[in-house]
PDB file of C-alpha atoms and ligand atoms in Angstrom:
ATOM      1  CA  MET A 785      37.232  -5.224  -1.611  1.00  0.00           C
ATOM      2  CA  SER A 786      34.296  -3.127  -2.760  1.00  0.00           C
ATOM      3  CA  LEU A 787      30.982  -4.732  -1.924  1.00  0.00           C
ATOM      4  CA  PRO A 788      27.732  -4.089  -3.792  1.00  0.00           C
ATOM      5  CA  ASN A 789      25.639  -1.400  -2.100  1.00  0.00           C
ATOM      6  CA  ILE A 790      22.228  -2.974  -2.768  1.00  0.00           C
ATOM      7  CA  VAL A 791      21.678  -6.742  -2.879  1.00  0.00           C
ATOM      8  CA  ALA A 792      18.282  -8.209  -3.828  1.00  0.00           C
ATOM      9  CA  ILE A 793      17.497 -11.790  -2.858  1.00  0.00           C
ATOM     10  CA  ASP A 794      14.308 -13.473  -4.030  1.00  0.00           C
ATOM     11  CA  GLY A 795      13.010 -17.012  -3.722  1.00  0.00           C
ATOM     12  CA  PRO A 796      10.048 -19.131  -2.658  1.00  0.00           C
ATOM     13  CA  ALA A 797       8.790 -19.783   0.872  1.00  0.00           C
ATOM     14  CA  GLY A 798      11.133 -22.033   2.817  1.00  0.00           C
ATOM     15  CA  SER A 799      14.095 -21.614   0.465  1.00  0.00           C
ATOM     16  CA  GLY A 800      16.227 -20.398   3.356  1.00  0.00           C
ATOM     17  CA  LYS A 801      16.733 -16.950   1.841  1.00  0.00           C
ATOM     18  CA  SER A 802      16.001 -15.081   5.084  1.00  0.00           C
ATOM     19  CA  THR A 803      18.507 -17.073   7.133  1.00  0.00           C
ATOM     20  CA  ILE A 804      21.065 -16.812   4.337  1.00  0.00           C
ATOM     21  CA  SER A 805      20.511 -13.047   3.973  1.00  0.00           C
ATOM     22  CA  TYR A 806      20.795 -12.573   7.728  1.00  0.00           C
ATOM     23  CA  ARG A 807      24.126 -14.432   7.855  1.00  0.00           C
ATOM     24  CA  LEU A 808      25.468 -12.484   4.878  1.00  0.00           C
ATOM     25  CA  ALA A 809      24.401  -9.227   6.510  1.00  0.00           C
ATOM     26  CA  GLU A 810      26.253 -10.182   9.700  1.00  0.00           C
ATOM     27  CA  ARG A 811      29.383 -11.221   7.815  1.00  0.00           C
ATOM     28  CA  TYR A 812      29.620  -8.140   5.594  1.00  0.00           C
ATOM     29  CA  ASP A 813      27.921  -5.554   7.816  1.00  0.00           C
ATOM     30  CA  TYR A 814      24.795  -4.969   5.755  1.00  0.00           C
ATOM     31  CA  LEU A 815      21.359  -3.977   6.988  1.00  0.00           C
ATOM     32  CA  PHE A 816      19.105  -6.970   6.354  1.00  0.00           C
ATOM     33  CA  VAL A 817      15.504  -6.227   5.393  1.00  0.00           C
ATOM     34  CA  ASP A 818      13.139  -9.191   5.194  1.00  0.00           C
ATOM     35  CA  THR A 819      10.182  -7.830   3.227  1.00  0.00           C
ATOM     36  CA  GLY A 820       7.969 -10.797   4.122  1.00  0.00           C
ATOM     37  CA  ILE A 821       7.751  -9.058   7.514  1.00  0.00           C
ATOM     38  CA  PHE A 822       5.835  -6.144   5.967  1.00  0.00           C
ATOM     39  CA  TYR A 823       3.208  -8.508   4.537  1.00  0.00           C
ATOM     40  CA  ARG A 824       3.062 -10.599   7.701  1.00  0.00           C
ATOM     41  CA  THR A 825       2.664  -7.522   9.917  1.00  0.00           C
ATOM     42  CA  LEU A 826      -0.122  -6.103   7.800  1.00  0.00           C
ATOM     43  CA  THR A 827      -1.868  -9.497   7.785  1.00  0.00           C
ATOM     44  CA  LEU A 828      -1.648  -9.644  11.575  1.00  0.00           C
ATOM     45  CA  VAL A 829      -3.086  -6.136  11.936  1.00  0.00           C
ATOM     46  CA  ALA A 830      -5.924  -7.027   9.540  1.00  0.00           C
ATOM     47  CA  LEU A 831      -6.762 -10.195  11.474  1.00  0.00           C
ATOM     48  CA  ARG A 832      -6.699  -8.287  14.767  1.00  0.00           C
ATOM     49  CA  HIS A 833      -9.003  -5.593  13.370  1.00  0.00           C
ATOM     50  CA  GLY A 834     -11.367  -8.223  11.947  1.00  0.00           C
ATOM     51  CA  VAL A 835     -10.909  -6.902   8.393  1.00  0.00           C
ATOM     52  CA  SER A 836     -12.268  -9.413   5.884  1.00  0.00           C
ATOM     53  CA  LEU A 837      -9.597 -10.919   3.611  1.00  0.00           C
ATOM     54  CA  ASP A 838     -12.011 -10.349   0.709  1.00  0.00           C
ATOM     55  CA  ASP A 839     -12.182  -6.607   1.335  1.00  0.00           C
ATOM     56  CA  GLU A 840      -9.355  -5.413  -0.932  1.00  0.00           C
ATOM     57  CA  LEU A 841     -10.106  -1.734  -0.459  1.00  0.00           C
ATOM     58  CA  ALA A 842     -10.106  -1.948   3.340  1.00  0.00           C
ATOM     59  CA  LEU A 843      -6.861  -3.940   3.283  1.00  0.00           C
ATOM     60  CA  ALA A 844      -5.190  -1.436   0.956  1.00  0.00           C
ATOM     61  CA  GLU A 845      -6.289   1.432   3.221  1.00  0.00           C
ATOM     62  CA  LEU A 846      -5.007  -0.431   6.234  1.00  0.00           C
ATOM     63  CA  ALA A 847      -1.649  -0.898   4.459  1.00  0.00           C
ATOM     64  CA  GLU A 848      -1.453   2.869   3.854  1.00  0.00           C
ATOM     65  CA  ALA A 849      -2.385   3.701   7.435  1.00  0.00           C
ATOM     66  CA  THR A 850      -0.221   1.176   9.287  1.00  0.00           C
ATOM     67  CA  THR A 851       3.223   2.243  10.447  1.00  0.00           C
ATOM     68  CA  ILE A 852       5.660  -0.668  10.251  1.00  0.00           C
ATOM     69  CA  ASP A 853       9.079  -0.372  11.899  1.00  0.00           C
ATOM     70  CA  ILE A 854      11.669  -3.135  11.716  1.00  0.00           C
ATOM     71  CA  ILE A 855      14.799  -2.815  13.826  1.00  0.00           C
ATOM     72  CA  PRO A 856      17.736  -5.239  14.134  1.00  0.00           C
ATOM     73  CA  ALA A 857      17.232  -7.349  17.261  1.00  0.00           C
ATOM     74  CA  PRO A 858      19.658  -7.032  20.186  1.00  0.00           C
ATOM     75  CA  MET A 859      22.304  -9.796  20.403  1.00  0.00           C
ATOM     76  CA  ASP A 860      20.515 -11.641  23.225  1.00  0.00           C
ATOM     77  CA  SER A 861      17.225 -11.937  21.292  1.00  0.00           C
ATOM     78  CA  HIS A 862      16.279 -15.167  19.520  1.00  0.00           C
ATOM     79  CA  HIS A 863      14.712 -13.034  16.773  1.00  0.00           C
ATOM     80  CA  LYS A 864      16.619 -11.585  13.810  1.00  0.00           C
ATOM     81  CA  SER A 865      14.685  -8.318  14.044  1.00  0.00           C
ATOM     82  CA  HIS A 866      12.038  -6.693  16.181  1.00  0.00           C
ATOM     83  CA  VAL A 867       8.864  -5.589  14.461  1.00  0.00           C
ATOM     84  CA  PHE A 868       6.494  -2.809  15.471  1.00  0.00           C
ATOM     85  CA  ALA A 869       3.023  -2.152  14.042  1.00  0.00           C
ATOM     86  CA  ASN A 870       1.832   1.332  14.939  1.00  0.00           C
ATOM     87  CA  LYS A 871       4.572   1.396  17.621  1.00  0.00           C
ATOM     88  CA  GLN A 872       3.370  -1.841  19.225  1.00  0.00           C
ATOM     89  CA  ASN A 873       5.829  -4.749  19.367  1.00  0.00           C
ATOM     90  CA  VAL A 874       4.343  -7.614  17.324  1.00  0.00           C
ATOM     91  CA  THR A 875       7.520  -9.653  16.829  1.00  0.00           C
ATOM     92  CA  ASP A 876       6.104 -12.756  18.533  1.00  0.00           C
ATOM     93  CA  TYR A 877       2.879 -12.806  16.526  1.00  0.00           C
ATOM     94  CA  ILE A 878       3.820 -12.501  12.838  1.00  0.00           C
ATOM     95  CA  ARG A 879       4.781 -16.163  12.333  1.00  0.00           C
ATOM     96  CA  THR A 880       1.688 -17.856  13.741  1.00  0.00           C
ATOM     97  CA  SER A 881      -0.278 -20.345  11.644  1.00  0.00           C
ATOM     98  CA  GLU A 882      -3.167 -17.824  11.354  1.00  0.00           C
ATOM     99  CA  VAL A 883      -0.860 -15.266   9.732  1.00  0.00           C
ATOM    100  CA  GLU A 884       0.845 -17.967   7.669  1.00  0.00           C
ATOM    101  CA  ALA A 885      -2.512 -19.105   6.254  1.00  0.00           C
ATOM    102  CA  ALA A 886      -3.671 -15.581   5.293  1.00  0.00           C
ATOM    103  CA  VAL A 887      -0.501 -13.778   4.209  1.00  0.00           C
ATOM    104  CA  SER A 888      -0.366 -14.961   0.595  1.00  0.00           C
ATOM    105  CA  THR A 889      -3.953 -13.768   0.044  1.00  0.00           C
ATOM    106  CA  VAL A 890      -3.264 -10.352   1.571  1.00  0.00           C
ATOM    107  CA  SER A 891      -0.020  -9.939  -0.354  1.00  0.00           C
ATOM    108  CA  ALA A 892      -1.725 -10.654  -3.692  1.00  0.00           C
ATOM    109  CA  ILE A 893      -3.839  -7.472  -3.425  1.00  0.00           C
ATOM    110  CA  PRO A 894      -2.522  -4.732  -5.758  1.00  0.00           C
ATOM    111  CA  GLY A 895      -3.381  -1.826  -3.404  1.00  0.00           C
ATOM    112  CA  VAL A 896      -1.590  -3.551  -0.535  1.00  0.00           C
ATOM    113  CA  ARG A 897       1.525  -4.061  -2.637  1.00  0.00           C
ATOM    114  CA  ARG A 898       1.514  -0.432  -3.807  1.00  0.00           C
ATOM    115  CA  ALA A 899       1.373   0.848  -0.235  1.00  0.00           C
ATOM    116  CA  LEU A 900       4.090  -1.489   1.059  1.00  0.00           C
ATOM    117  CA  LEU A 901       6.367  -0.919  -1.947  1.00  0.00           C
ATOM    118  CA  GLU A 902       7.060   2.665  -0.916  1.00  0.00           C
ATOM    119  CA  LYS A 903       7.783   1.658   2.668  1.00  0.00           C
ATOM    120  CA  GLN A 904      10.290  -0.946   1.427  1.00  0.00           C
ATOM    121  CA  ARG A 905      12.026   1.401  -0.994  1.00  0.00           C
ATOM    122  CA  SER A 906      12.452   4.050   1.656  1.00  0.00           C
ATOM    123  CA  VAL A 907      14.281   1.592   3.927  1.00  0.00           C
ATOM    124  CA  ALA A 908      16.648   0.650   1.079  1.00  0.00           C
ATOM    125  CA  LYS A 909      17.571   4.312   0.469  1.00  0.00           C
ATOM    126  CA  LYS A 910      20.049   4.140   3.353  1.00  0.00           C
ATOM    127  CA  GLY A 911      22.267   1.812   1.280  1.00  0.00           C
ATOM    128  CA  MET A 912      24.393  -1.189   2.314  1.00  0.00           C
ATOM    129  CA  VAL A 913      21.208  -3.209   2.324  1.00  0.00           C
ATOM    130  CA  ILE A 914      20.388  -6.839   1.636  1.00  0.00           C
ATOM    131  CA  MET A 915      16.672  -7.008   0.921  1.00  0.00           C
ATOM    132  CA  ALA A 916      14.925 -10.373   0.653  1.00  0.00           C
ATOM    133  CA  GLY A 917      11.473 -11.241  -0.676  1.00  0.00           C
ATOM    134  CA  ARG A 918       9.582 -12.317  -3.781  1.00  0.00           C
ATOM    135  CA  ASP A 919       9.727  -9.264  -6.065  1.00  0.00           C
ATOM    136  CA  ILE A 920      12.805  -7.394  -4.886  1.00  0.00           C
ATOM    137  CA  GLY A 921      14.935  -7.798  -8.022  1.00  0.00           C
ATOM    138  CA  THR A 922      11.965  -7.462 -10.370  1.00  0.00           C
ATOM    139  CA  VAL A 923       9.920  -4.631  -8.823  1.00  0.00           C
ATOM    140  CA  VAL A 924      11.098  -3.146  -5.526  1.00  0.00           C
ATOM    141  CA  LEU A 925      14.784  -2.624  -6.375  1.00  0.00           C
ATOM    142  CA  PRO A 926      15.183  -3.279 -10.118  1.00  0.00           C
ATOM    143  CA  ASN A 927      18.498  -1.386 -10.080  1.00  0.00           C
ATOM    144  CA  ALA A 928      20.063  -3.512  -7.336  1.00  0.00           C
ATOM    145  CA  ASP A 929      23.803  -4.044  -7.818  1.00  0.00           C
ATOM    146  CA  VAL A 930      23.479  -7.802  -7.351  1.00  0.00           C
ATOM    147  CA  LYS A 931      20.345  -9.929  -7.722  1.00  0.00           C
ATOM    148  CA  LEU A 932      20.114 -13.475  -6.461  1.00  0.00           C
ATOM    149  CA  TYR A 933      17.388 -16.062  -6.719  1.00  0.00           C
ATOM    150  CA  VAL A 934      17.694 -18.679  -3.978  1.00  0.00           C
ATOM    151  CA  ASP A 935      15.697 -21.790  -4.833  1.00  0.00           C
ATOM    152  CA  ALA A 936      15.073 -25.299  -3.508  1.00  0.00           C
ATOM    153  CA  SER A 937      12.709 -28.051  -4.607  1.00  0.00           C
ATOM    154  CA  LEU A 938       9.318 -28.291  -2.907  1.00  0.00           C
ATOM    155  CA  GLU A 939      10.325 -31.596  -1.285  1.00  0.00           C
ATOM    156  CA  GLU A 940      13.564 -30.186   0.107  1.00  0.00           C
ATOM    157  CA  ARG A 941      11.807 -27.091   1.475  1.00  0.00           C
ATOM    158  CA  ALA A 942       9.064 -29.190   3.059  1.00  0.00           C
ATOM    159  CA  GLN A 943      11.629 -31.495   4.639  1.00  0.00           C
ATOM    160  CA  ARG A 944      13.585 -28.545   6.079  1.00  0.00           C
ATOM    161  CA  ARG A 945      10.393 -27.013   7.544  1.00  0.00           C
ATOM    162  CA  TYR A 946       9.369 -30.387   8.940  1.00  0.00           C
ATOM    163  CA  ASN A 947      12.777 -30.894  10.600  1.00  0.00           C
ATOM    164  CA  GLN A 948      12.667 -27.382  12.128  1.00  0.00           C
ATOM    165  CA  CYS A 949       9.207 -28.031  13.599  1.00  0.00           C
ATOM    166  CA  ILE A 950      10.256 -31.422  14.997  1.00  0.00           C
ATOM    167  CA  GLU A 951      13.345 -29.827  16.579  1.00  0.00           C
ATOM    168  CA  ARG A 952      11.048 -27.314  18.279  1.00  0.00           C
ATOM    169  CA  GLY A 953       8.974 -30.226  19.599  1.00  0.00           C
ATOM    170  CA  GLU A 954       5.922 -29.408  17.457  1.00  0.00           C
ATOM    171  CA  ASP A 955       3.520 -32.124  16.381  1.00  0.00           C
ATOM    172  CA  VAL A 956       3.507 -31.793  12.579  1.00  0.00           C
ATOM    173  CA  ASN A 957       2.761 -33.788   9.472  1.00  0.00           C
ATOM    174  CA  TYR A 958       5.135 -33.739   6.475  1.00  0.00           C
ATOM    175  CA  GLU A 959       2.362 -34.005   3.866  1.00  0.00           C
ATOM    176  CA  GLU A 960       0.484 -31.059   5.403  1.00  0.00           C
ATOM    177  CA  ILE A 961       3.617 -28.904   5.415  1.00  0.00           C
ATOM    178  CA  ARG A 962       4.316 -29.822   1.797  1.00  0.00           C
ATOM    179  CA  ALA A 963       0.731 -29.003   0.772  1.00  0.00           C
ATOM    180  CA  ALA A 964       0.807 -25.626   2.587  1.00  0.00           C
ATOM    181  CA  LEU A 965       4.076 -24.683   0.851  1.00  0.00           C
ATOM    182  CA  ALA A 966       2.690 -25.759  -2.537  1.00  0.00           C
ATOM    183  CA  ARG A 967      -0.387 -23.609  -1.929  1.00  0.00           C
ATOM    184  CA  ARG A 968       1.745 -20.570  -1.074  1.00  0.00           C
ATOM    185  CA  ASP A 969       3.970 -21.161  -4.130  1.00  0.00           C
ATOM    186  CA  LYS A 970       0.876 -21.224  -6.331  1.00  0.00           C
ATOM    187  CA  ILE A 971      -0.516 -17.953  -4.963  1.00  0.00           C
ATOM    188  CA  ASP A 972       2.907 -16.241  -4.953  1.00  0.00           C
ATOM    189  CA  THR A 973       3.778 -17.230  -8.537  1.00  0.00           C
ATOM    190  CA  GLU A 974       0.353 -16.852 -10.136  1.00  0.00           C
ATOM    191  CA  ARG A 975      -0.827 -13.522  -8.724  1.00  0.00           C
ATOM    192  CA  THR A 976      -1.192 -10.777 -11.315  1.00  0.00           C
ATOM    193  CA  VAL A 977       0.825  -8.094  -9.517  1.00  0.00           C
ATOM    194  CA  SER A 978       4.530  -8.704  -8.868  1.00  0.00           C
ATOM    195  CA  PRO A 979       4.447 -12.498  -8.997  1.00  0.00           C
ATOM    196  CA  LEU A 980       7.431 -14.448  -7.735  1.00  0.00           C
ATOM    197  CA  LYS A 981       9.755 -15.040 -10.695  1.00  0.00           C
ATOM    198  CA  ILE A 982      13.438 -15.210 -11.428  1.00  0.00           C
ATOM    199  CA  PRO A 983      14.741 -11.762 -12.455  1.00  0.00           C
ATOM    200  CA  ASP A 984      16.370 -11.901 -15.913  1.00  0.00           C
ATOM    201  CA  ASP A 985      19.688 -10.669 -14.559  1.00  0.00           C
ATOM    202  CA  ALA A 986      19.742 -12.751 -11.353  1.00  0.00           C
ATOM    203  CA  ILE A 987      22.309 -15.298 -10.229  1.00  0.00           C
ATOM    204  CA  TYR A 988      20.335 -18.535  -9.722  1.00  0.00           C
ATOM    205  CA  ILE A 989      21.326 -20.718  -6.776  1.00  0.00           C
ATOM    206  CA  LEU A 990      19.674 -24.111  -6.263  1.00  0.00           C
ATOM    207  CA  THR A 991      20.306 -25.083  -2.648  1.00  0.00           C
ATOM    208  CA  ASP A 992      19.078 -28.710  -2.710  1.00  0.00           C
ATOM    209  CA  GLY A 993      21.647 -30.742  -0.808  1.00  0.00           C
ATOM    210  CA  MET A 994      23.540 -27.608   0.329  1.00  0.00           C
ATOM    211  CA  THR A 995      23.840 -26.473   3.935  1.00  0.00           C
ATOM    212  CA  ILE A 996      23.157 -22.881   4.951  1.00  0.00           C
ATOM    213  CA  GLU A 997      26.905 -22.378   5.494  1.00  0.00           C
ATOM    214  CA  GLU A 998      27.747 -23.666   1.995  1.00  0.00           C
ATOM    215  CA  THR A 999      25.150 -21.369   0.459  1.00  0.00           C
ATOM    216  CA  VAL A1000      26.349 -18.356   2.464  1.00  0.00           C
ATOM    217  CA  ASP A1001      29.947 -19.075   1.400  1.00  0.00           C
ATOM    218  CA  GLU A1002      28.973 -19.390  -2.258  1.00  0.00           C
ATOM    219  CA  ILE A1003      26.994 -16.138  -2.277  1.00  0.00           C
ATOM    220  CA  GLY A1004      29.672 -14.426  -0.179  1.00  0.00           C
ATOM    221  CA  GLN A1005      32.243 -15.224  -2.883  1.00  0.00           C
ATOM    222  CA  ARG A1006      29.976 -13.671  -5.496  1.00  0.00           C
ATOM    223  CA  LEU A1007      29.630 -10.499  -3.417  1.00  0.00           C
ATOM    224  CA  GLU A1008      33.375 -10.283  -2.869  1.00  0.00           C
ATOM    225  CA  MET A1009      34.031 -10.743  -6.593  1.00  0.00           C
ATOM    226  CA  TRP A1010      31.555  -8.012  -7.525  1.00  0.00           C
ATOM    227  CA  GLN A1011      32.968  -5.147  -9.634  1.00  0.00           C
ATOM    228  CA  PRO A1012      31.251  -1.757 -10.025  1.00  0.00           C
ATOM    229  CA  ALA A1013      30.026  -1.285 -13.628  1.00  0.00           C
TER     230      ALA A1013
HETATM  231  O1   DC B1259       9.114 -14.677   3.052  1.00  0.00           O
HETATM  232  P1   DC B1259       7.875 -14.903   3.920  1.00  0.00           P
HETATM  233  O2   DC B1259       7.439 -16.335   4.000  1.00  0.00           O
HETATM  234  O3   DC B1259       7.999 -14.289   5.282  1.00  0.00           O
HETATM  235  O4   DC B1259       6.708 -14.094   3.149  1.00  0.00           O
HETATM  236  C1   DC B1259       5.391 -14.126   3.602  1.00  0.00           C
HETATM  237  C2   DC B1259       4.449 -13.826   2.442  1.00  0.00           C
HETATM  238  O5   DC B1259       4.609 -12.485   2.023  1.00  0.00           O
HETATM  239  C3   DC B1259       4.632 -14.693   1.201  1.00  0.00           C
HETATM  240  O6   DC B1259       3.687 -15.737   1.151  1.00  0.00           O
HETATM  241  C4   DC B1259       4.437 -13.780   0.049  1.00  0.00           C
HETATM  242  C5   DC B1259       4.547 -12.406   0.625  1.00  0.00           C
HETATM  243  N1   DC B1259       5.675 -11.629   0.131  1.00  0.00           N
HETATM  244  C6   DC B1259       5.512 -10.989  -1.058  1.00  0.00           C
HETATM  245  O7   DC B1259       4.465 -11.131  -1.691  1.00  0.00           O
HETATM  246  N2   DC B1259       6.494 -10.182  -1.530  1.00  0.00           N
HETATM  247  C7   DC B1259       7.634 -10.031  -0.857  1.00  0.00           C
HETATM  248  N3   DC B1259       8.584  -9.230  -1.344  1.00  0.00           N
HETATM  249  C8   DC B1259       7.832 -10.724   0.359  1.00  0.00           C
HETATM  250  C9   DC B1259       6.834 -11.532   0.827  1.00  0.00           C
END
């Protein structure tokens, strides 16, 4: 079996693409790179430095100047990867509601995207990579061997998020979760630079009603069937 060297997986917030990519990476021994982490880490650093979210130039400069390292987490960690901003471990802080609320705004800034694009491409150079995000098949790795677009309806994604929060014992409201996802979808799909869209040559997978395992199996079959051009 010859597996594709570079796999690009795009999709909206809450589609499950990170979990799916992580499981595929484990099964087939790929390096998994979740590019949302780059945008989340930069957003965290900006919030910590008190940089205004309106100051595009300052945010772009911060993106250039910030060193972001992502390493696979050890087996006993409950994280998929450990994240370092300027050598400081920020793994526990990139998924807070403050970061969640600001990250779409920060990631819509052209100078920020330019700076983070190079960092993402350089990680993919090592090969045997599954990279997940919003613009991987369209912009970051347009020559990927396999491109996938993992989708789910807004209602399904909101319900999954809601269930996860309830399982963690958090006090949440379904309508608020749905509205926050809709807001992120709008910013991610309507921004002028690298908006979220389905790459022309992508395999489209709608995961409504599918479990993570079913989705991983379906994509796994596609990877195993892949033939070099
Ligand atoms: O996948 P995620 O929820 O961790 O991504 C967080 C934000 O980062 C998302 O709202 C949009 C942005 N993002 C992006 O613009 N491009 C990517 N390739 C990955 C994420």
